[in-house]
Coordinates of C-alpha atoms and ligand atoms in Angstrom, one line a residue:
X1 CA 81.4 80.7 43.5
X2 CA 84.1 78.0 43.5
X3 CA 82.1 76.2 40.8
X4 CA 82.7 79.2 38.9
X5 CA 85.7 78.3 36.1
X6 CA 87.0 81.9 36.1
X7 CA 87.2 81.4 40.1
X8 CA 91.2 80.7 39.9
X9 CA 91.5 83.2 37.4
X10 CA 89.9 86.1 39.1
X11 CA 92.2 84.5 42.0
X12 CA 95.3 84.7 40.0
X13 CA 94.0 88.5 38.9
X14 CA 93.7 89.9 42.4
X15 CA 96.9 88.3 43.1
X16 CA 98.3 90.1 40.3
X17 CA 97.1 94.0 41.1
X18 CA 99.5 94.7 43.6
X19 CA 102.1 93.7 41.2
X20 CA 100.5 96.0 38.4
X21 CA 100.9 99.3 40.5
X22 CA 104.4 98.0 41.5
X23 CA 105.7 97.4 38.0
X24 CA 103.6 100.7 36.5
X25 CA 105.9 103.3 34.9
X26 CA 109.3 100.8 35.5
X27 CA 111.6 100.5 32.1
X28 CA 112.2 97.2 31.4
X29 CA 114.6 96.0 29.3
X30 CA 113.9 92.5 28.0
X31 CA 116.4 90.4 25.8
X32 CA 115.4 87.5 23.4
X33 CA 117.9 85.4 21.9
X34 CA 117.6 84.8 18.1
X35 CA 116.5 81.0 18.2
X36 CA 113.1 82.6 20.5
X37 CA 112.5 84.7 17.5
X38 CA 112.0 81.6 15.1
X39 CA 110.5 79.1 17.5
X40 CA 106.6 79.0 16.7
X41 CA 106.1 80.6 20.5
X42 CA 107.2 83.6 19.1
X43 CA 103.6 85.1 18.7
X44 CA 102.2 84.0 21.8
X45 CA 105.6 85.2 23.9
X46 CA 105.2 88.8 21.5
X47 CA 101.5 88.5 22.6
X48 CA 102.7 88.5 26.0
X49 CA 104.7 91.8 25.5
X50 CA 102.3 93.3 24.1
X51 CA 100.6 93.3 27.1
X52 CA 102.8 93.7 29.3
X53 CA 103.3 97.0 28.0
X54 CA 99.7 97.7 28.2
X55 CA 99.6 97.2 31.7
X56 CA 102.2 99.8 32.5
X57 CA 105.8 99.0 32.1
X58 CA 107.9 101.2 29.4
X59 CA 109.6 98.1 27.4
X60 CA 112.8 97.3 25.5
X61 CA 112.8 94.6 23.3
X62 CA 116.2 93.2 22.4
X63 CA 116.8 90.5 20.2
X64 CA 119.4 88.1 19.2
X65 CA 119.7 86.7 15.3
X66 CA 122.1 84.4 15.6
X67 CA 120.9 80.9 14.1
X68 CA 119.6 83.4 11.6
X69 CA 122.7 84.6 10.6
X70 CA 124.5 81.3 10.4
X71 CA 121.3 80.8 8.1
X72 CA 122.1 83.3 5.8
X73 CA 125.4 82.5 5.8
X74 CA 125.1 78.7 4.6
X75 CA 122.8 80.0 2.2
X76 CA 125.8 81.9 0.7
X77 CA 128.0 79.2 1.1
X78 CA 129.6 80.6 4.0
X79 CA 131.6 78.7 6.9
X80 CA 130.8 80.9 10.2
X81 CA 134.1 82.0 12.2
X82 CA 134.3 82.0 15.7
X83 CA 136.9 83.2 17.8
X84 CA 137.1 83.1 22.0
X85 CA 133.0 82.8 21.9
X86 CA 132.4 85.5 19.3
X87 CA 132.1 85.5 15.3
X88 CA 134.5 86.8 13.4
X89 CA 132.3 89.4 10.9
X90 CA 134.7 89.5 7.5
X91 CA 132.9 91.9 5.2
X92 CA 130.6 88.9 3.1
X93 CA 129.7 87.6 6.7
X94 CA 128.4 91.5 7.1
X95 CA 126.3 91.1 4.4
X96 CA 124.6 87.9 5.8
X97 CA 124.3 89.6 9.3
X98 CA 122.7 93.0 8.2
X99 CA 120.5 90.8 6.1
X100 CA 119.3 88.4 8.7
X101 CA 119.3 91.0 11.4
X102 CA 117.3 93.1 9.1
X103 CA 115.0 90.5 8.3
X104 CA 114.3 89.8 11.7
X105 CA 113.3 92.9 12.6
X106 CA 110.9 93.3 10.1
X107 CA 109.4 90.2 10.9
X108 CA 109.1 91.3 14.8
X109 CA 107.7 94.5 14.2
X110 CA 105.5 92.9 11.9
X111 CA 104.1 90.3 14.5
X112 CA 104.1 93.1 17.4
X113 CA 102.1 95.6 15.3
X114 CA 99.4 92.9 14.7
X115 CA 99.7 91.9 18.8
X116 CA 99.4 95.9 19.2
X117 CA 96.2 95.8 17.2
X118 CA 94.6 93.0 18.7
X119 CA 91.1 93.1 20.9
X120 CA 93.4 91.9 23.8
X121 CA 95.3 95.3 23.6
X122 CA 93.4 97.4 21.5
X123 CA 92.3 100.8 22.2
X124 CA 95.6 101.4 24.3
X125 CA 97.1 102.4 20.8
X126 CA 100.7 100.8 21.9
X127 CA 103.0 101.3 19.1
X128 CA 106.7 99.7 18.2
X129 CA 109.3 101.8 17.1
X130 CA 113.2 100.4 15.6
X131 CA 116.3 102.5 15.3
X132 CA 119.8 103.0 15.3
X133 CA 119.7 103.5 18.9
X134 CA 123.6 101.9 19.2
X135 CA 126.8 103.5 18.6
X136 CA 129.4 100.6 18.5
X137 CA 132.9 100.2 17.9
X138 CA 135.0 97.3 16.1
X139 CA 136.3 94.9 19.0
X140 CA 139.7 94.9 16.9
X141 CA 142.2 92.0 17.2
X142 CA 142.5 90.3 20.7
X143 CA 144.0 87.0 20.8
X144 CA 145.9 87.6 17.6
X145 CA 142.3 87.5 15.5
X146 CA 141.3 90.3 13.9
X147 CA 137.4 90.8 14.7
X148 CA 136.9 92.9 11.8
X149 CA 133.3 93.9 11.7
X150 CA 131.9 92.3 15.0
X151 CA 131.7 95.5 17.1
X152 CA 130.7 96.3 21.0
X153 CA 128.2 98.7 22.0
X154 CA 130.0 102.2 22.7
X155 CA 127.1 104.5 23.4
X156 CA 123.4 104.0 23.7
X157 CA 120.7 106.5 22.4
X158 CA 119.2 107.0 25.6
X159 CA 117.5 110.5 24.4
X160 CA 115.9 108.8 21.4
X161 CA 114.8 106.0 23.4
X162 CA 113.4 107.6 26.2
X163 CA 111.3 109.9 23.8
X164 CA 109.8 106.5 22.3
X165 CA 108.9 105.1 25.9
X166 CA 108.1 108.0 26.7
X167 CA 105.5 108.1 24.0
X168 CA 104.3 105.0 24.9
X169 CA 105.6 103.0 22.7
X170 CA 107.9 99.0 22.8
X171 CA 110.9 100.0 21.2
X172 CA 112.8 97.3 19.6
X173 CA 116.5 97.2 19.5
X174 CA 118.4 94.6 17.1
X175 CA 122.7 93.4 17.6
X176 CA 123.5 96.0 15.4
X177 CA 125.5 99.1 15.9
X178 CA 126.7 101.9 13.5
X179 CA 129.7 104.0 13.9
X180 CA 130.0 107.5 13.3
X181 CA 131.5 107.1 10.3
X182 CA 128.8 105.1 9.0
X183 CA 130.0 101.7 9.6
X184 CA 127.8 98.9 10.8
X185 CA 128.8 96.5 13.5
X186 CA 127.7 92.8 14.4
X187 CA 127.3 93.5 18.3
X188 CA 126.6 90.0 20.8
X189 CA 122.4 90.5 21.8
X190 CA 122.8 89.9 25.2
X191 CA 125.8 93.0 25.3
X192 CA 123.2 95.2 23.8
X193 CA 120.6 94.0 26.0
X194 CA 123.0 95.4 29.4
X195 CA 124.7 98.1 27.8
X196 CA 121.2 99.6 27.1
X197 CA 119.6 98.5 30.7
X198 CA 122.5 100.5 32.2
X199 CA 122.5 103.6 29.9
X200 CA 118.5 103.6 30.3
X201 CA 118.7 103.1 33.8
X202 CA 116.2 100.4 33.8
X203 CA 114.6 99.2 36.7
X204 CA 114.5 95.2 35.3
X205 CA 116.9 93.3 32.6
X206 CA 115.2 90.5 31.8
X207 CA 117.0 87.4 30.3
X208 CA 114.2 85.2 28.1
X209 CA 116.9 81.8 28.4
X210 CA 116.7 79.1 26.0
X211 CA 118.8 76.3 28.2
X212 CA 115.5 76.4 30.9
X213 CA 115.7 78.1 34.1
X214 CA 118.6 77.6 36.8
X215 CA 118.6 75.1 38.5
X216 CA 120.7 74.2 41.7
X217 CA 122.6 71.7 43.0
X218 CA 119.9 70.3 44.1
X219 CA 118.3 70.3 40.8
X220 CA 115.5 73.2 41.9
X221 CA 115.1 76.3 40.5
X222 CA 117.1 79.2 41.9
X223 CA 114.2 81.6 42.4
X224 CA 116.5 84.2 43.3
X225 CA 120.4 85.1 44.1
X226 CA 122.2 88.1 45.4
X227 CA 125.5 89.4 43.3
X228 CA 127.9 87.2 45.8
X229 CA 125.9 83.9 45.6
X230 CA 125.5 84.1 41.2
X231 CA 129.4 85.0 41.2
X232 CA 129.6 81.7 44.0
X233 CA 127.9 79.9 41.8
X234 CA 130.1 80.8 38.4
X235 CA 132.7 79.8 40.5
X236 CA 131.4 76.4 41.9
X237 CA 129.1 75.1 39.3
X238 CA 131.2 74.1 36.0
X239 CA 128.4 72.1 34.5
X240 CA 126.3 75.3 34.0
X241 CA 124.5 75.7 30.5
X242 CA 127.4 78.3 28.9
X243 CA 123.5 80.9 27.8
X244 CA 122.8 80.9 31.7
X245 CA 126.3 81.1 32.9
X246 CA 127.0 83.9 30.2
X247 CA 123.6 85.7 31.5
X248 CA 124.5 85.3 34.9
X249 CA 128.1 86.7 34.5
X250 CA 126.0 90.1 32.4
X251 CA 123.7 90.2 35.7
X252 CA 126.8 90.3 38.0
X253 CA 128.5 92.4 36.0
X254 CA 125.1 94.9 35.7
X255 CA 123.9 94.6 39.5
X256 CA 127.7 96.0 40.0
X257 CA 127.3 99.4 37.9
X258 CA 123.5 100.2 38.8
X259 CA 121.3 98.3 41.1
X260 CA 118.8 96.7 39.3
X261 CA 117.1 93.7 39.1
X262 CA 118.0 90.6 36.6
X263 CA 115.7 88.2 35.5
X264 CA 116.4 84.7 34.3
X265 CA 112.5 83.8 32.6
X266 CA 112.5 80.3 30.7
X267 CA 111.1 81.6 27.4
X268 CA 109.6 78.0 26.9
X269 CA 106.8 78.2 29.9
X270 CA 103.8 79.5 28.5
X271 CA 103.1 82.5 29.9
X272 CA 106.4 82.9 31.9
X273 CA 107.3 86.5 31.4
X274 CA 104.0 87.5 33.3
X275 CA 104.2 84.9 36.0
X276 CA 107.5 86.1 36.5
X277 CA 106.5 89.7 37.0
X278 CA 102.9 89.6 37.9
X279 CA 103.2 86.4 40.6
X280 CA 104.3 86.0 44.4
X281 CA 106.4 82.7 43.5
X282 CA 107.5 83.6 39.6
X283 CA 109.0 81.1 37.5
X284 CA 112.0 82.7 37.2
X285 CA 115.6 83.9 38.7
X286 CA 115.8 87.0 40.4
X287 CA 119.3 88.4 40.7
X288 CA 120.1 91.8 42.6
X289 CA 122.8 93.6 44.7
X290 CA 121.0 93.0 48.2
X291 CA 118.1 90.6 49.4
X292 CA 115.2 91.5 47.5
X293 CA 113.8 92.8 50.2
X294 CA 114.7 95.7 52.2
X295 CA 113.0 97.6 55.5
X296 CA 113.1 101.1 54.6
X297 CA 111.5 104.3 55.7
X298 CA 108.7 104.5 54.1
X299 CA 108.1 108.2 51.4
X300 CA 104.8 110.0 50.2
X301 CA 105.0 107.2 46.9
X302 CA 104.6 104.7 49.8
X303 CA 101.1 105.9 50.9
X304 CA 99.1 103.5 48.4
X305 CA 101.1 100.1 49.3
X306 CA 100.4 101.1 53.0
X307 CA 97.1 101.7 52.6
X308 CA 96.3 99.1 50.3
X309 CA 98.3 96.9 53.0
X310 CA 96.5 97.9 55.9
X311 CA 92.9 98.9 54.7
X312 CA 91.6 95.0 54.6
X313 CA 92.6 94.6 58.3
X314 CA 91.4 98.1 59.0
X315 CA 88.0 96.2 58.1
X316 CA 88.3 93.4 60.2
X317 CA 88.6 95.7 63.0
X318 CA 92.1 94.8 63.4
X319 CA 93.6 97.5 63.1
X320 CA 92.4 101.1 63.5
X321 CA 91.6 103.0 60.9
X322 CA 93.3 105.9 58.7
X323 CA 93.0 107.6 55.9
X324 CA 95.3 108.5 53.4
X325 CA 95.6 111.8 54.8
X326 CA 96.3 110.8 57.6
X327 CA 98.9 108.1 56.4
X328 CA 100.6 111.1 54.4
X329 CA 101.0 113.3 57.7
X330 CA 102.6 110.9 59.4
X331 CA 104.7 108.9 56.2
X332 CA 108.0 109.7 58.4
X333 CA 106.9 107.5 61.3
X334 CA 106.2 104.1 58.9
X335 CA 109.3 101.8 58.1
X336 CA 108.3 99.5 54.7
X337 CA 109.2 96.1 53.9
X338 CA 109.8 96.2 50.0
X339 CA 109.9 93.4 48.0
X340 CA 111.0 94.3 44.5
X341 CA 109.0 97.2 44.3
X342 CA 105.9 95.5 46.5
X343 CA 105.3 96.8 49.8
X344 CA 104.5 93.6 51.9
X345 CA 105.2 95.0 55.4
X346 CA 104.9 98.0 57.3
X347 CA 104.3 99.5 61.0
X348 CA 105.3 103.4 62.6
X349 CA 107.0 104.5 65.8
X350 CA 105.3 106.8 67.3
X351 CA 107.5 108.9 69.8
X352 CA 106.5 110.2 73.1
X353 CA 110.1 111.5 74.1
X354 CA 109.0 113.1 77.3
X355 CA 108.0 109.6 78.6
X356 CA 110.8 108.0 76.8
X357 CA 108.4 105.2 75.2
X358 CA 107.3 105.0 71.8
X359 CA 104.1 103.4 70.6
X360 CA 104.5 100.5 67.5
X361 CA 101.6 100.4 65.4
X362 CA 99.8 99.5 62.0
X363 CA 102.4 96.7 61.8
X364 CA 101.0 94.5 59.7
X365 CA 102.1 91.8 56.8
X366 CA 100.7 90.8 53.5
X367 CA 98.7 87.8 54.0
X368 CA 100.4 85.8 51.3
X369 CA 103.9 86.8 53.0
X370 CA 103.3 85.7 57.0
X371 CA 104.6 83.1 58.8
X372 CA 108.3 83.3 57.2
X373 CA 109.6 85.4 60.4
X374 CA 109.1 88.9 58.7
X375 CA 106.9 89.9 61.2
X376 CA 109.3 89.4 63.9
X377 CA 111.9 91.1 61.9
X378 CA 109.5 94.3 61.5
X379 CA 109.3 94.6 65.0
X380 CA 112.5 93.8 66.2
X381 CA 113.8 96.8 63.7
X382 CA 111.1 98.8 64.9
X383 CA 112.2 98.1 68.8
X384 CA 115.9 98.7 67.6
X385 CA 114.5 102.7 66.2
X386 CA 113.1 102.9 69.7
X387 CA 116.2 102.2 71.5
X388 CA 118.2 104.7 68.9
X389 CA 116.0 107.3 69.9
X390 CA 116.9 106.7 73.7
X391 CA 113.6 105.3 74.4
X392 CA 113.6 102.7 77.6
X393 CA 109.8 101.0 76.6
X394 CA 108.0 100.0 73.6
X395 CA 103.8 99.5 74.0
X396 CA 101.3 98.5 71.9
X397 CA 98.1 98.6 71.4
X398 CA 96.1 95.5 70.1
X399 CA 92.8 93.3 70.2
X400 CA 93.7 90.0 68.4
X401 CA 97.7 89.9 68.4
X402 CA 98.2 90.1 71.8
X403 CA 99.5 86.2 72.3
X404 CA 102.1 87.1 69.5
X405 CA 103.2 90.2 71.2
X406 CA 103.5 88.5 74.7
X407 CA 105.6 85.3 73.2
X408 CA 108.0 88.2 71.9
X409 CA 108.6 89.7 75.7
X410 CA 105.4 91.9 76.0
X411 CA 103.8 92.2 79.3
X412 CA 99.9 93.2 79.6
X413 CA 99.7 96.9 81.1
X414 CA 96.8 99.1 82.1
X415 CA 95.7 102.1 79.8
X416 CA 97.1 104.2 82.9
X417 CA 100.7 103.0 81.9
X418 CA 100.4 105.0 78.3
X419 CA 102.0 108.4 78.7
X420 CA 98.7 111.1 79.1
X421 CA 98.5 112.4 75.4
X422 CA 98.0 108.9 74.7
X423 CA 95.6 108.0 77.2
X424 CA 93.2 110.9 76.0
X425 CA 93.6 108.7 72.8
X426 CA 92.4 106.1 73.3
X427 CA 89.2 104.2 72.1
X428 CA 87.4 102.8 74.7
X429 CA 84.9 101.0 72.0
X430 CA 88.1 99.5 71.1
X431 CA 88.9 98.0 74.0
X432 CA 92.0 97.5 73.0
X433 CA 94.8 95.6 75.3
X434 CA 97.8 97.3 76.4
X435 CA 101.2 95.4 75.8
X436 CA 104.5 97.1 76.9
X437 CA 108.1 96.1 76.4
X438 CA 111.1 97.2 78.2
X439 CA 113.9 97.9 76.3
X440 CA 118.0 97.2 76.9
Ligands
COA1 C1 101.0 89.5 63.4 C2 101.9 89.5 62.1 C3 102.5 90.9 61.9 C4 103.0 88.4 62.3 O1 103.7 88.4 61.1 P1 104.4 87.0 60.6 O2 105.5 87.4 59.6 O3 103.4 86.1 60.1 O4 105.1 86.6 61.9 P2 106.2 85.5 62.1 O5 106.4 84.7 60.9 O6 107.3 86.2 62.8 O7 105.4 84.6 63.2 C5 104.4 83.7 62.8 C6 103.8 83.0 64.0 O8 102.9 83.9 64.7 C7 101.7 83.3 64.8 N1 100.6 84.3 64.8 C8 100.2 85.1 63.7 N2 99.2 85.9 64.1 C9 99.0 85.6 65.4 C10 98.1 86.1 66.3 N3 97.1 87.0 66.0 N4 98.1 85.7 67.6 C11 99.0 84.7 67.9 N5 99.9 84.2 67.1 C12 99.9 84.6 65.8 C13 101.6 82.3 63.7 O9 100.7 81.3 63.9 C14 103.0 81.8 63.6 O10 103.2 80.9 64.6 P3 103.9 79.5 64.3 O11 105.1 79.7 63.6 O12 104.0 78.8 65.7 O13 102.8 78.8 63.5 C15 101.0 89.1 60.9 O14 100.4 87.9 61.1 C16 99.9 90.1 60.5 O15 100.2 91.0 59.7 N6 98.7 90.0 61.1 C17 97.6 90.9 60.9 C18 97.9 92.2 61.5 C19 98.1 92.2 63.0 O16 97.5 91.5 63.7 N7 99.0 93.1 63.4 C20 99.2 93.4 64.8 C21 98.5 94.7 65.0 S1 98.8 95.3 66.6

């Protein structure tokens, strides 16, 4: 079997399932700067769109058009104008905008239609769609410089939008907006990209960079930061590439009107996207309100993660049985650990209030997350329930964990100590030890 040269990729593809059902259904807004869309990756990194959206996720594509524009604008003899980061758009620098924008477009749709069509997609008939989806407005003068036609986004097309992903299809959305009275407006890429991730809702705005990933002081890459430590590290960091500093500032900015998750993918990796979203480790940075994971009471849309969780141990004879009816039943007892989506913890609390003890069970970690302490902090949360309900003892129930449970202040007990409902439980073929906790 490890001869076999699929062996790491069948590896890689198991690895990736749980991640499939996670990101299934999720709106993902992803935002490509224009030099991505002329770099000869550009098919492969549309390829990996492509499938991305066949494997679940509704998708937003974005895209930049800058060194396009300055393109077209040398072409007609044309100095670009900036002003306090942005271009100034006169009415011939219009021209060369809607052109190159325009162009690009085309020549997107063109290469996503043929990734659409392609064996390694085919048959899920994925479709792209374009559009005025942007209403913008002209920025004005600020600064004493009159912006003229470069615009910002002043209301998204979320119906129109959602009725695309909602038919299945990538829509793509180019840094142009129109305004009611017809007018069009050069808008910044990356404004679009967040202006749209916030009006859609998204779950994920994902940044493809072009300065690499970020890296830390320590030169390693920063595979994720909450809001307070990316604004820390605007604030410390000076030498930060102006794209990721910009991004980072959109994400802060983002994570503080919704909370959802920004991505920082280095467009160069081969591949990257799909490591980022389909992997354990990523490639990427992850920026979000809170840790990326949070212990939660677990809900009926929980059921699957559980039981996918605790079904392989269920095997080994680990850990008892149950079904997914059963897990439904009793879906208020189970607390989650959810990373981004994954579920990669869990255990219940099973009350018996007349004996004021509570049974911890089914706790159990993903194999590829143990040994990091999350175990402890599962059970220490699910001790801290206990003593919210007034409970004065924890117990459990185990055949190969006891050593853990006794290094965390469990004593061994007799199957006399359980409270009597319990007792008629349990499974003598089992044989399972009983380990009880006081509590404070
Ligand atoms: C038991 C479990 C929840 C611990 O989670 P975790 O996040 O790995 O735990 P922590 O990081 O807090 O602790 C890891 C330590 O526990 C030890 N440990 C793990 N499983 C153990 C076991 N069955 N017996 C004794 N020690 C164990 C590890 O070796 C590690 O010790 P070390 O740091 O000295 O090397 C996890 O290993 C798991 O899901 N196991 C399978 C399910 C199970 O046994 N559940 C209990 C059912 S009652």
């Amino acid at each position: 079997m490890n001869n076999d040269p699929s062996h790491s990729g069948l590896d890689w593809f198991r690895a990736a399932v749980p991640y499939i059902a996670a990101h299934r259904d999720r709106t993902m807004v992803i935002a490509m700067a224009g030099e991505a869309a002329q770099a000869p990756e550009l098919p492969a990194l549309l390829r990996d769109i492509a499938q991305l959206r066949a494997l679940g996720p509704r998708v937003v594509l974005v895209h930049g058009a800058r060194p396009q524009i300055e393109a077209r604008l040398r072409e007609r003899g044309l100095t670009p104008r900036y002003a306090q980061g942005l271009r100034v758009t006169d009415a011939d620098a219009l021209e060369a905008v809607c052109d190159a924008a325009g162009r690009l477009r085309l020549h997107i749709e063109g290469l996503l239609s043929r990734n659409l069509g392609s064996p390694s997609v085919a048959g899920t008939r994925l479709r792209v769609a374009s559009g005025n989806f942007v209403t913008a407005r002209p920025l004005g003068v600020r600064g004493g410089v009159d912006f003229q036609f470069t615009g910002e986004v002043r209301r998204v097309d979320t119906v129109g939008i959602e009725r695309l992903l909602d038919d299945g299809q990538i829509v793509l959305v180019s840094p142009l907006g129109y305004s009611p009275t017809g007018e069009v407006f050069n808008l910044s890429g990356e404004d679009v990209a967040t202006q749209v991730a916030v009006a859609l809702k998204a779950d994920k705005l994902i940044f493809l960079t072009e300065a690499g990933p970020l890296r830390g002081p320590q030169h390693q890459t920063l595979a994720q930061l909450t809001v307070p430590a990316a604004e820390q590290l605007l604030a410390d960091d000076h030498a930060l590439p102006p794209e990721l500093a910009s991004h980072l500032r959109s994400a802060v900015e983002v994570c503080s009107v919704r909370d959802l998750r920004v991505h920082l993918v280095d467009r160069h990796i081969d591949g990257g996207l799909l490591i980022e979203l389909f992997s354990r480790q990523g490639i990427g940075t992850l920026v979000s309100r809170e840790p990326v994971e949070r212990l939660r009471a677990a809900t009926m849309d929980d059921v699957g993660g559980i039981f996918d969780l605790l079904q392989p141990l269920e095997n080994e004879g680990i850990l008892v049985q149950r079904s997914r009816e059963h897990l439904e039943l009793e879906i208020d007892c189970f607390r989650v650990l959810d990373a981004d989506g994954l579920i990669i913890g869990t255990a219940a609390l099973y009350a018996f209030p007349e004996h004021d003890t509570a049974e911890i069970a089914g706790l159990a970690l993903h194999p590829d997350y143990r040994g990091g302490g999350r175990g402890d902090q599962i059970l220490e949360h699910m001790e801290a329930q206990a003593i919210k309900r007034g409970h004065t003892k924890v117990f459990v129930l185990t055949t190969r964990t006891a050593q853990w449970f006794q290094e965390r202040g469990y004593r061994e007990g007799q199957v006399a100590d359980l409270p009597p409902a319990r007792q008629a439980l349990y499974n003598q073929a089992r044989n399972s030890r009983v380990l009880v906790k006081p509590l404070p």
